[in-house]
Amino acid sequence: MSSSTVPDSGPAVPAGPSVPRSGLTWWKLLVTGAAAAALVNLVVLGVAKLAGASLVVVDAGQEHPITIGGVLGSSTVPLVVGTGAAMLLALWKPVFLRLAQYVGGGLALLSVAGPLSSDADGGTVAALSLMHVTLGVAVVATLELHRRHTRSTGQQPVEGPLNGPAGVS
């Protein structure tokens, strides 16, 4: 018998199309979601101011003005803390992303009761209520983008002491 070499015919299984990576990492999503919520809420504040709303809430006889700093803090801190915690928990069990969407959106909608029951003029109540709804939409959208990104890139939960080897639940 003669010895002959078989030419390399390439991989046994042809490579499928590569999955496009969006570059939306978890921290970029948090920053984008918080910035979007803050921007929309600042626009709502500006429109309310131009419309003549007093932007003052009276609570227990004390006046509390609604300021730009207050809007920025109230728009970013809850979103970053809540969605950040959900993203961390999702490393353990991905179902926490969907659960956090319901909880975060629901809490934001329930918090609308605060402005609706406050002693303020109609424009201020409408503006504050819209800001609460905006935050809820931002939480749900940010978590949905993270959920889709994680699913489309095939990322598995990180291996750790709570969940064993990666991908095993």
Short mmCIF file of C-alpha atoms in Angstrom, two decimals:
data_model
loop_
_atom_site.label_atom_id
_atom_site.label_comp_id
_atom_site.label_asym_id
_atom_site.label_seq_id
_atom_site.Cartn_x
_atom_site.Cartn_y
_atom_site.Cartn_z
CA MET A 1 0.00 0.00 0.00
CA SER A 2 1.16 3.44 -0.66
CA SER A 3 0.97 6.12 1.91
CA SER A 4 -0.97 9.13 0.85
CA THR A 5 -2.15 12.12 2.76
CA VAL A 6 -5.69 13.28 2.75
CA PRO A 7 -5.98 16.99 2.02
CA ASP A 8 -7.56 19.07 4.76
CA SER A 9 -11.16 19.50 3.81
CA GLY A 10 -11.94 22.00 6.55
CA PRO A 11 -13.99 21.59 9.71
CA ALA A 12 -16.32 18.62 9.98
CA VAL A 13 -19.21 20.93 10.85
CA PRO A 14 -19.46 24.19 8.94
CA ALA A 15 -19.46 27.28 11.11
CA GLY A 16 -22.86 28.93 11.44
CA PRO A 17 -23.43 32.63 11.16
CA SER A 18 -21.87 34.55 13.98
CA VAL A 19 -24.19 36.18 16.48
CA PRO A 20 -23.77 39.94 16.35
CA ARG A 21 -22.74 41.33 19.72
CA SER A 22 -24.42 44.56 20.63
CA GLY A 23 -21.81 45.75 23.09
CA LEU A 24 -24.49 46.49 25.69
CA THR A 25 -22.81 45.25 28.81
CA TRP A 26 -24.63 45.30 32.14
CA TRP A 27 -23.04 48.53 33.33
CA LYS A 28 -23.70 50.30 30.04
CA LEU A 29 -27.35 49.30 30.29
CA LEU A 30 -27.57 50.62 33.84
CA VAL A 31 -26.03 53.96 32.86
CA THR A 32 -28.17 54.24 29.73
CA GLY A 33 -31.38 53.36 31.57
CA ALA A 34 -30.67 55.79 34.38
CA ALA A 35 -29.66 58.57 31.97
CA ALA A 36 -32.77 58.05 29.84
CA ALA A 37 -35.08 58.09 32.87
CA ALA A 38 -33.38 61.21 34.24
CA LEU A 39 -33.55 62.99 30.87
CA VAL A 40 -37.23 62.24 30.34
CA ASN A 41 -38.07 63.26 33.91
CA LEU A 42 -36.14 66.52 33.51
CA VAL A 43 -38.14 67.22 30.36
CA VAL A 44 -41.35 66.54 32.31
CA LEU A 45 -40.12 68.91 35.04
CA GLY A 46 -39.37 71.60 32.45
CA VAL A 47 -42.74 71.24 30.75
CA ALA A 48 -44.52 71.39 34.11
CA LYS A 49 -42.59 74.54 35.02
CA LEU A 50 -43.47 76.16 31.68
CA ALA A 51 -47.11 75.13 32.13
CA GLY A 52 -47.24 77.00 35.43
CA ALA A 53 -47.23 74.12 37.89
CA SER A 54 -46.11 75.19 41.36
CA LEU A 55 -43.81 72.16 41.73
CA VAL A 56 -44.23 72.34 45.49
CA VAL A 57 -45.64 69.50 47.57
CA VAL A 58 -47.07 70.27 51.01
CA ASP A 59 -46.54 67.48 53.52
CA ALA A 60 -47.52 67.88 57.18
CA GLY A 61 -47.73 71.62 56.73
CA GLN A 62 -44.22 71.92 55.28
CA GLU A 63 -43.53 72.88 51.68
CA HIS A 64 -41.14 70.65 49.73
CA PRO A 65 -40.06 72.12 46.39
CA ILE A 66 -39.31 69.76 43.49
CA THR A 67 -35.78 70.55 42.32
CA ILE A 68 -33.56 69.38 39.49
CA GLY A 69 -31.30 67.60 41.96
CA GLY A 70 -34.24 65.84 43.54
CA VAL A 71 -35.49 64.70 40.14
CA LEU A 72 -32.03 63.44 39.14
CA GLY A 73 -31.57 61.52 42.39
CA SER A 74 -35.07 60.09 42.38
CA SER A 75 -34.73 59.04 38.75
CA THR A 76 -31.33 57.37 38.91
CA VAL A 77 -30.76 55.87 42.36
CA PRO A 78 -33.80 53.53 42.47
CA LEU A 79 -33.19 52.37 38.91
CA VAL A 80 -29.49 51.66 39.42
CA VAL A 81 -29.95 49.94 42.78
CA GLY A 82 -32.98 47.87 41.76
CA THR A 83 -31.88 46.80 38.30
CA GLY A 84 -28.30 46.30 39.48
CA ALA A 85 -29.50 43.95 42.22
CA ALA A 86 -31.69 42.10 39.71
CA MET A 87 -28.76 41.68 37.32
CA LEU A 88 -26.60 40.31 40.11
CA LEU A 89 -29.31 37.89 41.20
CA ALA A 90 -29.78 36.81 37.57
CA LEU A 91 -26.20 35.53 37.56
CA TRP A 92 -27.47 32.92 39.99
CA LYS A 93 -30.95 32.36 38.51
CA PRO A 94 -31.90 34.12 35.23
CA VAL A 95 -35.58 34.13 36.23
CA PHE A 96 -34.82 37.08 38.51
CA LEU A 97 -34.68 39.37 35.46
CA ARG A 98 -38.32 38.70 34.59
CA LEU A 99 -39.39 38.79 38.23
CA ALA A 100 -37.64 42.14 38.72
CA GLN A 101 -39.45 43.55 35.71
CA TYR A 102 -42.80 42.81 37.31
CA VAL A 103 -41.74 43.97 40.76
CA GLY A 104 -39.96 47.13 39.58
CA GLY A 105 -42.71 48.16 37.19
CA GLY A 106 -45.37 47.37 39.77
CA LEU A 107 -43.67 49.32 42.54
CA ALA A 108 -43.25 52.33 40.27
CA LEU A 109 -46.94 52.23 39.39
CA LEU A 110 -47.94 51.79 43.03
CA SER A 111 -45.77 54.75 43.98
CA VAL A 112 -47.99 56.96 41.81
CA ALA A 113 -50.38 56.92 44.76
CA GLY A 114 -48.01 59.28 46.59
CA PRO A 115 -48.35 62.19 44.16
CA LEU A 116 -52.06 61.49 43.64
CA SER A 117 -52.73 61.80 47.37
CA SER A 118 -50.47 64.80 47.91
CA ASP A 119 -51.62 68.29 48.66
CA ALA A 120 -50.41 69.94 45.46
CA ASP A 121 -51.87 71.61 42.39
CA GLY A 122 -52.97 69.55 39.39
CA GLY A 123 -49.90 70.30 37.27
CA THR A 124 -47.54 69.18 40.01
CA VAL A 125 -49.54 66.00 40.64
CA ALA A 126 -49.60 65.20 36.91
CA ALA A 127 -45.87 65.85 36.52
CA LEU A 128 -44.90 63.73 39.54
CA SER A 129 -47.21 60.91 38.47
CA LEU A 130 -45.72 60.90 34.98
CA MET A 131 -42.21 60.83 36.47
CA HIS A 132 -43.10 57.73 38.49
CA VAL A 133 -44.53 55.99 35.42
CA THR A 134 -41.43 56.96 33.42
CA LEU A 135 -39.18 55.35 36.00
CA GLY A 136 -41.24 52.15 35.88
CA VAL A 137 -40.98 52.02 32.09
CA ALA A 138 -37.23 52.60 32.30
CA VAL A 139 -36.78 49.76 34.81
CA VAL A 140 -38.78 47.30 32.69
CA ALA A 141 -37.05 48.35 29.45
CA THR A 142 -33.54 48.20 30.94
CA LEU A 143 -34.10 44.73 32.35
CA GLU A 144 -35.69 43.54 29.09
CA LEU A 145 -32.70 44.75 27.09
CA HIS A 146 -30.37 42.95 29.48
CA ARG A 147 -32.49 39.79 29.32
CA ARG A 148 -32.51 39.77 25.51
CA HIS A 149 -28.80 40.55 25.31
CA THR A 150 -27.95 37.75 27.69
CA ARG A 151 -30.15 35.31 25.79
CA SER A 152 -28.96 36.33 22.29
CA THR A 153 -25.27 36.05 23.14
CA GLY A 154 -25.76 32.69 24.81
CA GLN A 155 -24.21 33.89 28.04
CA GLN A 156 -24.60 31.45 30.86
CA PRO A 157 -24.74 32.28 34.54
CA VAL A 158 -21.31 32.65 36.09
CA GLU A 159 -20.03 29.64 38.00
CA GLY A 160 -20.08 30.23 41.70
CA PRO A 161 -20.66 28.68 45.10
CA LEU A 162 -24.43 29.10 44.89
CA ASN A 163 -25.08 27.54 41.50
CA GLY A 164 -22.28 25.06 40.78
CA PRO A 165 -20.80 24.75 37.29
CA ALA A 166 -21.85 27.32 34.72
CA GLY A 167 -25.05 26.44 32.90
CA VAL A 168 -26.17 23.83 35.46
CA SER A 169 -29.21 24.78 37.50
#
